[in-house]
Structure formats: structure tokens, C-alpha cells
């Protein structure tokens, strides 16, 4: 495993574990996954040196936090535990009460990273950061983070907090590269972190899916990347991942992760549906891509032009209802 060199109290592994899948109906992994496999994934992650664990109060409506907390047990104190508040009513007393509730579900004395899950479109961050400041003062929260924030709003959040907002959790992968424009340079320059979510594009970059074998669950039924046309268009990128993978005895998913975390300010938080996937993902931290490989993958990614936005909506409906 490799770790960020960022000067946090606890080490943050370059490959973490995302736990939206834990107990969330929309992923459709079922009871055995929630009751047993999720726990096994967490225990194996610990063995492999993973220290970054990411959850949120909204995942499974608290179930993900509970499963993660129980699986970590006493080890929760030695990992970098990250959760998120959904800022529906982001006033200071609510923020404080919700942090306590998350810590209780996790069985944790404190939260290493408490993130604002997404920017509130109406209320600016002054109110939420007042609550965050109070939580840091009493030691319930270590670092404050944001998620799905533009650079401008990340900086405004820092100003409102009056100290560093350590991380911005955003989609970042070979097929979602907008953080390269401004978030990554900012993080590198200021000692901040970009936490890459959906680093495998929700499984697209594993190469496991194609037009004849599409994943069946609500999350991916609503993701245009899994439209038959887009799966066909992704074939060249998947082939490029396979080719680089052969040189490293690695899978396409591992190469996709190695590509994402090559940037020094990035840690990735892939989810996993099995212990084996988690093992592969953790091992990806140790893959060194050459400059040529990195660029070849970036070029193949640039040639992938999926159907997105409004053009994708009727196709999503057709793909879902078979018309
Ligand atoms: N802040 C936010 O708004 C936000 C939004 C989304 C996600 N997140 C966080 O980011 C985490 C990861 O994102 P994500 O779950 O959306 O997408 P992801 O990590 O890109 O994809 C996860 C899925 O990919 C497949 N997979 C994982 N490892 C694999 C491997 N080694 N080989 C083959 N397939 C593999 C699994 O699905 P199958 O086996 O079923 O194919 C798994 O459920 C979440 O758990 C959550 O913590 C945050």
C-alpha cells in the first residue's frame, strides 16, 4: 500500500474503501452482502494496509455507517474514518447533532474527516462551517472536507471555516477528468486532497460489461455510461487498459485505479462487491505506470465520447423499459 504525504495525524492510504454499497438497496447486493461480505471486505482491507474508509449518513440511511463501524471494531481508532453530512438544513446546531449521530452509528469517539456531501444550492457555507468549527473545537471532528464542490466554492468554504478544508470528494476517473482543470492543481499547490469517487466509473472500467452483458441495478440503470451505445464506444478504452494490464500482470480495473492515483494529491475510494475485488483494488496502489502508459491511456480516454446529458435521457428510458 502507498500513503499520501500530506501531514495528517493518521496516514491516508492512496487506495481507500468506498462503502455506499454497504446496505444500500440501490446497489442490489442483497442481505448476505450487507450481513457478511461487507464485513469481510473491511477486515481484509485492514490487513492490506487500507486506512481510508469512506461512508455517509445517507448510504442505506445509516446502515453503511453501522456496518462499517461494527466491522472495524476496535480498529476504528487507527484508521482514517470519513463520513458525510447531507446539508439539507445546514445550520450549526443541526450539523453538530448529525455529527454526533454519525459517530454513534460508527461507534467512534471522533470522525477523522467530516464532509459536506454536496453544496447546498441556496444556503452558503457560513452556517455549516460554524457547526464544523464547533465540532473541531470539541474534538469530535478532525478534518473538514467537502464533496462535489467547484474550486470557487471549496475556497469559499475554507474562508468560512477559517482554516483548511482538507479534501474535496469528486468523481475522477479516466472517463471523468474535469478535476484536472483546477481542483488537482489547487490541491497539489496547497497541500489539499482530491478524493476520487467512482474511480472505476461504477465498474465500466473493469471491462466486465458490454452491450450483451449490462449490469442490473438501479445505480447503473440511471448512469448513461452503461447505455448499450456507450458500452460499445468504450471498447477501445477497455482494450487500452487490457494492453497496459498485460505488461503489469494486472486487470483493467487495477490499471484504471493506478492511473487515477498517479497524481500525488489524489486518493481513490473504489467500492467493491467482493473480497477479491477489494484485494485487487488495494494491490493497484503498488502499480507504477510509465509516462508512456499514462499518456496512452489518457489519449484513449480522450477518444471515448459517450452520449451524455439530454441526448442520453430517452435512451436511458428505452434501455430501462425495453422500448
Ligand atoms: N460524494 C459523492 O457524492 C459520492 C458519489 C458516488 C460515490 N461516492 C463514494 O465513492 C465510492 C466509490 O464510487 P462508486 O461505488 O460510485 O464507483 P466505483 O468505485 O467506480 O465502482 C464500484 C463498483 O465497481 C465494481 N468493481 C470494484 N472493484 C472491481 C474490480 N477490482 N474488478 C471489477 N469490478 C470492480 C463493483 O461492481 P460490480 O462487481 O457489481 O460490477 C463495485 O461495486 C462509493 O462507495 C462512495 O463511498 C461518493
CSV table of C-alpha atoms and ligand atoms in Angstrom, one decimal:
chain,number,residue,atom,x,y,z
A,1,UNK,CA,0.0,0.0,0.0
A,2,UNK,CA,1.1,3.6,-0.5
A,3,UNK,CA,0.0,6.6,1.5
A,4,UNK,CA,-0.5,10.3,0.9
A,5,UNK,CA,2.3,12.5,2.2
A,6,UNK,CA,0.1,15.3,3.4
A,7,UNK,CA,0.8,15.7,7.1
A,8,UNK,CA,-2.4,14.4,8.6
A,9,UNK,CA,-2.5,12.9,12.1
A,10,UNK,CA,-3.2,9.5,10.7
A,11,UNK,CA,-1.9,8.1,7.4
A,12,UNK,CA,-4.3,8.1,4.4
A,13,UNK,CA,-3.9,5.2,2.0
A,14,UNK,CA,-3.8,6.0,-1.7
A,15,UNK,CA,-6.5,3.4,-2.2
A,16,UNK,CA,-9.3,3.6,0.3
A,17,UNK,CA,-12.6,1.8,0.5
A,18,UNK,CA,-15.9,3.4,-0.5
A,19,UNK,CA,-18.9,1.9,1.3
A,20,UNK,CA,-22.0,3.3,-0.5
A,21,UNK,CA,-22.6,-0.3,-1.4
A,22,UNK,CA,-23.0,-1.4,2.2
A,23,UNK,CA,-26.6,-2.0,3.0
A,24,UNK,CA,-27.8,0.3,0.1
A,25,UNK,CA,-30.8,-1.1,-1.8
A,26,UNK,CA,-29.9,0.8,-5.0
A,27,UNK,CA,-26.8,-1.4,-5.5
A,28,UNK,CA,-28.9,-4.5,-5.0
A,29,UNK,CA,-26.2,-6.7,-3.5
A,30,UNK,CA,-28.6,-8.3,-1.1
A,31,UNK,CA,-28.6,-9.4,2.5
A,32,UNK,CA,-25.6,-11.8,2.5
A,33,UNK,CA,-23.5,-8.9,1.2
A,34,UNK,CA,-24.8,-6.5,3.9
A,35,UNK,CA,-24.6,-9.1,6.7
A,36,UNK,CA,-21.3,-10.9,5.9
A,37,UNK,CA,-19.4,-9.9,2.7
A,38,UNK,CA,-19.2,-6.2,3.6
A,39,UNK,CA,-17.6,-7.1,7.0
A,40,UNK,CA,-15.1,-9.5,5.3
A,41,UNK,CA,-14.2,-6.7,2.8
A,42,UNK,CA,-13.4,-4.3,5.7
A,43,UNK,CA,-11.4,-6.8,7.6
A,44,UNK,CA,-9.3,-7.8,4.5
A,45,UNK,CA,-8.8,-4.1,3.7
A,46,UNK,CA,-7.3,-3.6,7.1
A,47,UNK,CA,-4.9,-6.5,6.6
A,48,UNK,CA,-3.8,-5.0,3.3
A,49,UNK,CA,-3.0,-1.6,4.8
A,50,UNK,CA,-6.0,0.3,3.7
A,51,UNK,CA,-6.6,3.2,6.2
A,52,UNK,CA,-9.1,5.4,4.4
A,53,UNK,CA,-12.7,4.3,4.8
A,54,UNK,CA,-15.5,6.5,3.3
A,55,UNK,CA,-19.1,6.4,4.2
A,56,UNK,CA,-22.1,8.8,4.6
A,57,UNK,CA,-25.1,9.3,6.8
A,58,UNK,CA,-27.3,8.9,3.7
A,59,UNK,CA,-25.9,5.5,2.5
A,60,UNK,CA,-28.5,2.9,3.3
A,61,UNK,CA,-30.0,5.6,5.6
A,62,UNK,CA,-27.3,5.0,8.3
A,63,UNK,CA,-26.8,1.3,7.6
A,64,UNK,CA,-23.5,1.8,5.8
A,65,UNK,CA,-22.1,3.7,8.8
A,66,UNK,CA,-23.4,0.9,11.2
A,67,UNK,CA,-21.9,-1.9,9.1
A,68,UNK,CA,-18.6,-0.2,8.7
A,69,UNK,CA,-18.4,0.7,12.4
A,70,UNK,CA,-19.1,-2.9,13.5
A,71,UNK,CA,-16.7,-4.4,11.0
A,72,UNK,CA,-13.9,-2.1,12.1
A,73,UNK,CA,-14.5,-2.7,15.8
A,74,UNK,CA,-11.5,-1.5,17.9
A,75,UNK,CA,-9.5,-0.9,14.7
A,76,UNK,CA,-11.7,2.2,14.0
A,77,UNK,CA,-9.4,4.3,16.2
A,78,UNK,CA,-6.3,3.6,14.0
A,79,UNK,CA,-7.9,4.2,10.6
A,80,UNK,CA,-8.8,7.5,8.8
A,81,UNK,CA,-12.6,7.4,9.1
A,82,UNK,CA,-14.5,9.7,6.8
A,83,UNK,CA,-18.3,10.3,6.7
A,84,UNK,CA,-20.5,13.0,5.2
A,85,UNK,CA,-23.5,15.1,6.2
A,86,UNK,CA,-26.3,15.7,3.7
A,87,UNK,CA,-26.7,19.5,4.1
A,88,UNK,CA,-30.5,19.7,3.9
A,89,UNK,CA,-30.8,22.2,6.8
A,90,UNK,CA,-27.1,23.1,7.3
A,91,UNK,CA,-27.4,25.3,10.4
A,92,UNK,CA,-24.8,24.9,13.2
A,93,UNK,CA,-26.9,23.0,15.8
A,94,UNK,CA,-28.2,20.6,13.2
A,95,UNK,CA,-24.6,19.9,11.9
A,96,UNK,CA,-23.4,19.2,15.5
A,97,UNK,CA,-26.3,16.9,16.2
A,98,UNK,CA,-25.9,15.0,12.9
A,99,UNK,CA,-22.1,14.5,13.6
A,100,UNK,CA,-22.9,13.0,16.9
A,101,UNK,CA,-25.4,10.7,15.3
A,102,UNK,CA,-22.9,9.6,12.7
A,103,UNK,CA,-20.2,9.0,15.3
A,104,UNK,CA,-22.7,6.9,17.3
A,105,UNK,CA,-23.6,4.7,14.4
A,106,UNK,CA,-19.9,4.3,13.6
A,107,UNK,CA,-19.1,3.6,17.3
A,108,UNK,CA,-16.4,6.2,17.0
A,109,UNK,CA,-15.1,8.7,19.5
A,110,UNK,CA,-14.3,11.1,16.7
A,111,UNK,CA,-14.6,11.5,12.9
A,112,UNK,CA,-11.3,12.0,11.2
A,113,UNK,CA,-12.9,13.6,8.2
A,114,UNK,CA,-16.4,15.1,8.2
A,115,UNK,CA,-17.5,16.1,4.7
A,116,UNK,CA,-20.3,18.2,3.3
A,117,UNK,CA,-21.9,15.7,0.8
A,118,UNK,CA,-22.8,18.3,-1.8
A,119,UNK,CA,-23.1,22.1,-2.0
A,120,UNK,CA,-26.4,23.4,-0.8
A,121,UNK,CA,-27.8,25.4,-3.8
A,122,UNK,CA,-29.5,28.0,-1.7
A,123,UNK,CA,-27.6,28.4,1.6
A,124,UNK,CA,-23.9,29.4,1.6
A,125,UNK,CA,-21.4,27.6,3.7
A,126,UNK,CA,-21.0,30.1,6.5
A,127,UNK,CA,-23.7,28.4,8.6
A,128,UNK,CA,-22.5,24.9,8.1
A,129,UNK,CA,-18.9,25.9,8.8
A,130,UNK,CA,-19.9,27.4,12.1
A,131,UNK,CA,-21.1,24.0,13.1
A,132,UNK,CA,-17.9,22.4,11.7
A,133,UNK,CA,-15.7,24.8,13.7
A,134,UNK,CA,-17.5,23.9,16.9
A,135,UNK,CA,-17.1,20.2,16.2
A,136,UNK,CA,-13.4,20.7,15.6
A,137,UNK,CA,-13.1,22.7,18.8
A,138,UNK,CA,-14.6,20.0,21.0
A,139,UNK,CA,-12.5,17.3,19.2
A,140,UNK,CA,-15.4,15.4,17.6
A,141,UNK,CA,-14.1,16.2,14.1
A,142,UNK,CA,-10.5,16.2,13.0
A,143,UNK,CA,-10.5,17.5,9.4
A,144,UNK,CA,-13.3,19.1,7.5
A,145,UNK,CA,-14.0,18.2,3.8
A,146,UNK,CA,-16.4,18.9,1.1
A,147,UNK,CA,-17.8,16.9,-1.8
A,148,UNK,CA,-18.9,17.8,-5.3
A,149,UNK,CA,-17.7,21.4,-4.8
A,150,UNK,CA,-16.3,23.7,-7.5
A,151,UNK,CA,-12.9,25.2,-6.8
A,152,UNK,CA,-14.5,28.5,-6.2
A,153,UNK,CA,-16.9,27.1,-3.6
A,154,UNK,CA,-14.1,25.0,-2.0
A,155,UNK,CA,-12.1,28.2,-1.4
A,156,UNK,CA,-15.2,30.0,-0.1
A,157,UNK,CA,-15.8,27.1,2.3
A,158,UNK,CA,-12.2,27.5,3.6
A,159,UNK,CA,-12.7,31.1,4.1
A,160,UNK,CA,-15.9,30.5,6.0
A,161,UNK,CA,-14.2,27.8,8.2
A,162,UNK,CA,-11.1,30.0,8.8
A,163,UNK,CA,-8.8,27.0,8.3
A,164,UNK,CA,-8.1,24.3,5.8
A,165,UNK,CA,-10.9,22.3,4.2
A,166,UNK,CA,-8.7,19.3,3.6
A,167,UNK,CA,-10.4,17.5,0.8
A,168,UNK,CA,-12.9,17.7,-2.0
A,169,UNK,CA,-14.5,14.4,-2.9
A,170,UNK,CA,-15.4,14.4,-6.6
A,171,UNK,CA,-15.9,11.9,-9.5
A,172,UNK,CA,-12.4,11.3,-11.0
A,173,UNK,CA,-11.5,8.6,-13.4
A,174,UNK,CA,-10.3,8.0,-17.0
A,175,UNK,CA,-13.9,9.0,-18.1
A,176,UNK,CA,-14.4,11.9,-15.7
A,177,UNK,CA,-11.4,14.2,-15.9
A,178,UNK,CA,-12.7,17.7,-15.2
A,179,UNK,CA,-10.8,17.8,-11.8
A,180,UNK,CA,-7.6,18.1,-13.8
A,181,UNK,CA,-8.6,21.6,-14.9
A,182,UNK,CA,-8.4,23.3,-11.5
A,183,UNK,CA,-9.1,21.0,-8.5
A,184,UNK,CA,-5.9,18.9,-8.9
A,185,UNK,CA,-3.5,21.8,-9.4
A,186,UNK,CA,-5.1,23.6,-6.4
A,187,UNK,CA,-4.8,20.5,-4.2
A,188,UNK,CA,-1.2,19.9,-5.2
A,189,UNK,CA,-0.2,23.5,-4.6
A,190,UNK,CA,-2.0,24.0,-1.3
A,191,UNK,CA,-1.4,20.6,0.4
A,192,UNK,CA,-5.1,19.6,-0.1
A,193,UNK,CA,-6.5,16.3,-1.3
A,194,UNK,CA,-8.9,15.2,-4.0
A,195,UNK,CA,-10.7,12.1,-3.1
A,196,UNK,CA,-11.6,10.3,-6.3
A,197,UNK,CA,-15.1,8.7,-6.2
A,198,UNK,CA,-16.4,6.3,-8.9
A,199,UNK,CA,-12.7,5.8,-9.9
A,200,UNK,CA,-13.8,2.7,-11.9
A,201,UNK,CA,-16.8,4.6,-13.4
A,202,UNK,CA,-19.0,2.3,-11.3
A,203,UNK,CA,-17.5,-0.8,-12.9
A,204,UNK,CA,-17.4,0.3,-16.5
A,205,UNK,CA,-13.6,0.4,-16.5
A,206,UNK,CA,-13.3,-3.2,-15.2
A,207,UNK,CA,-14.1,-4.3,-18.8
A,208,UNK,CA,-16.6,-6.7,-17.3
A,209,UNK,CA,-19.6,-5.2,-19.1
A,210,UNK,CA,-20.5,-4.8,-22.8
A,211,UNK,CA,-23.7,-4.4,-24.9
A,212,UNK,CA,-24.7,-8.0,-24.3
A,213,UNK,CA,-23.8,-8.1,-20.6
A,214,UNK,CA,-25.1,-4.9,-18.9
A,215,UNK,CA,-25.1,-4.6,-15.1
A,216,UNK,CA,-28.5,-4.8,-13.5
A,217,UNK,CA,-29.1,-2.4,-10.6
A,218,UNK,CA,-30.7,0.9,-10.1
A,219,UNK,CA,-27.5,2.9,-9.8
A,220,UNK,CA,-26.2,1.8,-13.1
A,221,UNK,CA,-29.6,1.8,-14.8
A,222,UNK,CA,-29.5,5.5,-14.3
A,223,UNK,CA,-25.9,6.0,-15.4
A,224,UNK,CA,-25.6,6.9,-19.2
A,225,UNK,CA,-22.2,5.3,-19.3
A,226,UNK,CA,-23.9,1.9,-19.3
A,227,UNK,CA,-26.1,2.6,-22.3
A,228,UNK,CA,-25.5,0.0,-25.0
A,229,UNK,CA,-24.2,2.6,-27.4
A,230,UNK,CA,-21.7,3.9,-24.8
A,231,UNK,CA,-20.6,0.4,-23.8
A,232,UNK,CA,-19.8,-0.2,-27.5
A,233,UNK,CA,-17.9,3.2,-27.7
A,234,UNK,CA,-15.9,2.3,-24.5
A,235,UNK,CA,-14.4,-0.9,-26.2
A,236,UNK,CA,-11.3,0.9,-27.4
A,237,UNK,CA,-10.5,2.3,-23.9
A,238,UNK,CA,-11.1,-1.1,-22.3
A,239,UNK,CA,-8.7,-2.6,-24.9
A,240,UNK,CA,-6.1,0.0,-24.0
A,241,UNK,CA,-6.5,-0.8,-20.3
A,242,UNK,CA,-6.1,-4.5,-21.1
A,243,UNK,CA,-3.0,-3.9,-23.1
A,244,UNK,CA,-1.3,-1.9,-20.3
A,245,UNK,CA,-2.5,-4.5,-17.9
A,246,UNK,CA,-0.7,-7.3,-19.7
A,247,UNK,CA,2.6,-5.5,-19.1
A,248,UNK,CA,1.9,-5.4,-15.4
A,249,UNK,CA,0.0,-8.7,-15.0
A,250,UNK,CA,-2.9,-6.6,-13.8
A,251,UNK,CA,-6.6,-6.3,-14.6
A,252,UNK,CA,-8.2,-3.3,-16.5
A,253,UNK,CA,-9.7,-2.2,-13.1
A,254,UNK,CA,-6.3,-2.1,-11.5
A,255,UNK,CA,-4.8,-0.1,-14.3
A,256,UNK,CA,-7.7,2.3,-14.1
A,257,UNK,CA,-7.0,2.8,-10.4
A,258,UNK,CA,-3.3,3.1,-10.9
A,259,UNK,CA,-3.9,5.8,-13.5
A,260,UNK,CA,-6.2,7.8,-11.1
A,261,UNK,CA,-3.8,7.8,-8.1
A,262,UNK,CA,-0.7,8.6,-10.0
A,263,UNK,CA,-1.3,12.2,-9.1
A,264,UNK,CA,0.3,13.0,-5.7
A,265,UNK,CA,-2.7,14.8,-4.3
A,266,UNK,CA,-5.2,12.0,-5.2
A,267,UNK,CA,-6.5,9.1,-3.1
A,268,UNK,CA,-9.2,6.9,-4.6
A,269,UNK,CA,-12.1,5.2,-2.8
A,270,UNK,CA,-13.4,2.4,-5.0
A,271,UNK,CA,-16.4,0.3,-3.8
A,272,UNK,CA,-16.2,-3.5,-4.0
A,273,UNK,CA,-18.8,-6.2,-4.4
A,274,UNK,CA,-16.4,-8.9,-3.2
A,275,UNK,CA,-13.3,-9.5,-1.1
A,276,UNK,CA,-11.5,-10.4,-4.3
A,277,UNK,CA,-12.2,-7.1,-5.9
A,278,UNK,CA,-11.0,-5.3,-2.7
A,279,UNK,CA,-7.8,-7.3,-2.9
A,280,UNK,CA,-7.2,-6.3,-6.5
A,281,UNK,CA,-8.0,-2.7,-5.8
A,282,UNK,CA,-5.6,-2.5,-2.8
A,283,UNK,CA,-2.8,-4.1,-4.9
A,284,UNK,CA,-3.3,-1.4,-7.6
A,285,UNK,CA,-1.7,1.1,-5.2
A,286,UNK,CA,1.7,-0.5,-6.0
A,287,UNK,CA,1.5,-0.4,-9.8
A,288,UNK,CA,3.9,2.1,-11.4
A,289,UNK,CA,2.7,3.2,-14.8
A,290,UNK,CA,5.3,4.6,-17.1
A,291,UNK,CA,4.8,8.1,-18.6
A,292,UNK,CA,4.1,6.4,-22.0
A,293,UNK,CA,1.5,4.1,-20.5
A,294,UNK,CA,-0.1,7.0,-18.6
A,295,UNK,CA,-0.3,9.1,-21.7
A,296,UNK,CA,-1.6,6.3,-24.0
A,297,UNK,CA,-4.5,5.7,-21.5
A,298,UNK,CA,-5.2,9.5,-21.4
A,299,UNK,CA,-5.3,9.6,-25.2
A,300,UNK,CA,-7.6,6.6,-25.4
A,301,UNK,CA,-9.8,8.2,-22.8
A,302,UNK,CA,-10.0,11.4,-24.8
A,303,UNK,CA,-11.2,9.5,-27.8
A,304,UNK,CA,-14.1,8.0,-25.8
A,305,UNK,CA,-17.0,10.3,-26.5
A,306,UNK,CA,-20.1,8.9,-24.7
A,307,UNK,CA,-23.6,10.1,-25.2
A,308,UNK,CA,-24.5,12.1,-22.1
A,309,UNK,CA,-26.8,14.9,-20.9
A,310,UNK,CA,-30.1,15.4,-22.6
A,311,UNK,CA,-29.3,13.2,-25.5
A,312,UNK,CA,-29.0,10.3,-23.1
A,313,UNK,CA,-32.4,10.7,-21.4
A,314,UNK,CA,-34.7,9.0,-24.0
A,315,UNK,CA,-32.1,6.3,-24.5
A,316,UNK,CA,-32.0,5.6,-20.7
A,317,UNK,CA,-35.7,5.2,-20.7
A,318,UNK,CA,-35.6,2.9,-23.7
A,319,UNK,CA,-32.8,0.8,-22.2
A,320,UNK,CA,-34.7,0.6,-18.9
A,321,UNK,CA,-38.1,-0.3,-20.2
A,322,UNK,CA,-37.0,-2.2,-23.3
A,323,UNK,CA,-38.7,0.1,-25.8
B,1,LIG,N1,-19.5,12.0,-2.7
B,1,LIG,C1,-20.4,11.5,-3.5
B,1,LIG,O1,-21.3,12.2,-4.0
B,1,LIG,C2,-20.2,10.1,-4.0
B,1,LIG,C3,-20.9,9.6,-5.1
B,1,LIG,C4,-20.7,8.3,-5.5
B,1,LIG,C5,-19.8,7.5,-4.8
B,1,LIG,N2,-19.1,8.0,-3.7
B,1,LIG,C6,-18.2,7.2,-2.9
B,1,LIG,O2,-17.2,6.6,-3.8
B,1,LIG,C7,-17.3,5.2,-3.6
B,1,LIG,C8,-16.9,4.5,-5.0
B,1,LIG,O3,-17.7,5.0,-6.0
B,1,LIG,P1,-18.8,4.1,-6.8
B,1,LIG,O4,-19.2,3.0,-5.9
B,1,LIG,O5,-19.8,5.0,-7.3
B,1,LIG,O6,-18.0,3.6,-8.1
B,1,LIG,P2,-16.7,2.7,-8.3
B,1,LIG,O7,-15.9,2.6,-7.1
B,1,LIG,O8,-16.1,3.2,-9.6
B,1,LIG,O9,-17.3,1.3,-8.7
B,1,LIG,C9,-17.6,0.3,-7.8
B,1,LIG,C10,-18.1,-1.0,-8.5
B,1,LIG,O10,-17.2,-1.4,-9.4
B,1,LIG,C11,-17.1,-2.8,-9.4
B,1,LIG,N3,-15.7,-3.2,-9.0
B,1,LIG,C12,-15.0,-2.7,-8.0
B,1,LIG,N4,-13.7,-3.2,-7.9
B,1,LIG,C13,-13.6,-4.0,-9.0
B,1,LIG,C14,-12.6,-4.8,-9.5
B,1,LIG,N5,-11.4,-4.9,-8.9
B,1,LIG,N6,-12.8,-5.5,-10.7
B,1,LIG,C15,-14.0,-5.5,-11.3
B,1,LIG,N7,-15.1,-4.7,-10.9
B,1,LIG,C16,-14.9,-4.0,-9.7
B,1,LIG,C17,-18.1,-3.3,-8.4
B,1,LIG,O11,-19.4,-3.5,-9.1
B,1,LIG,P3,-19.8,-5.0,-9.7
B,1,LIG,O12,-19.0,-6.0,-9.2
B,1,LIG,O13,-21.3,-5.1,-9.3
B,1,LIG,O14,-19.6,-4.7,-11.2
B,1,LIG,C18,-18.2,-2.1,-7.5
B,1,LIG,O15,-19.5,-2.1,-6.8
B,1,LIG,C19,-18.7,4.8,-3.1
B,1,LIG,O16,-18.7,3.6,-2.4
B,1,LIG,C20,-18.8,6.0,-2.2
B,1,LIG,O17,-18.2,5.8,-0.9
B,1,LIG,C21,-19.3,9.3,-3.3
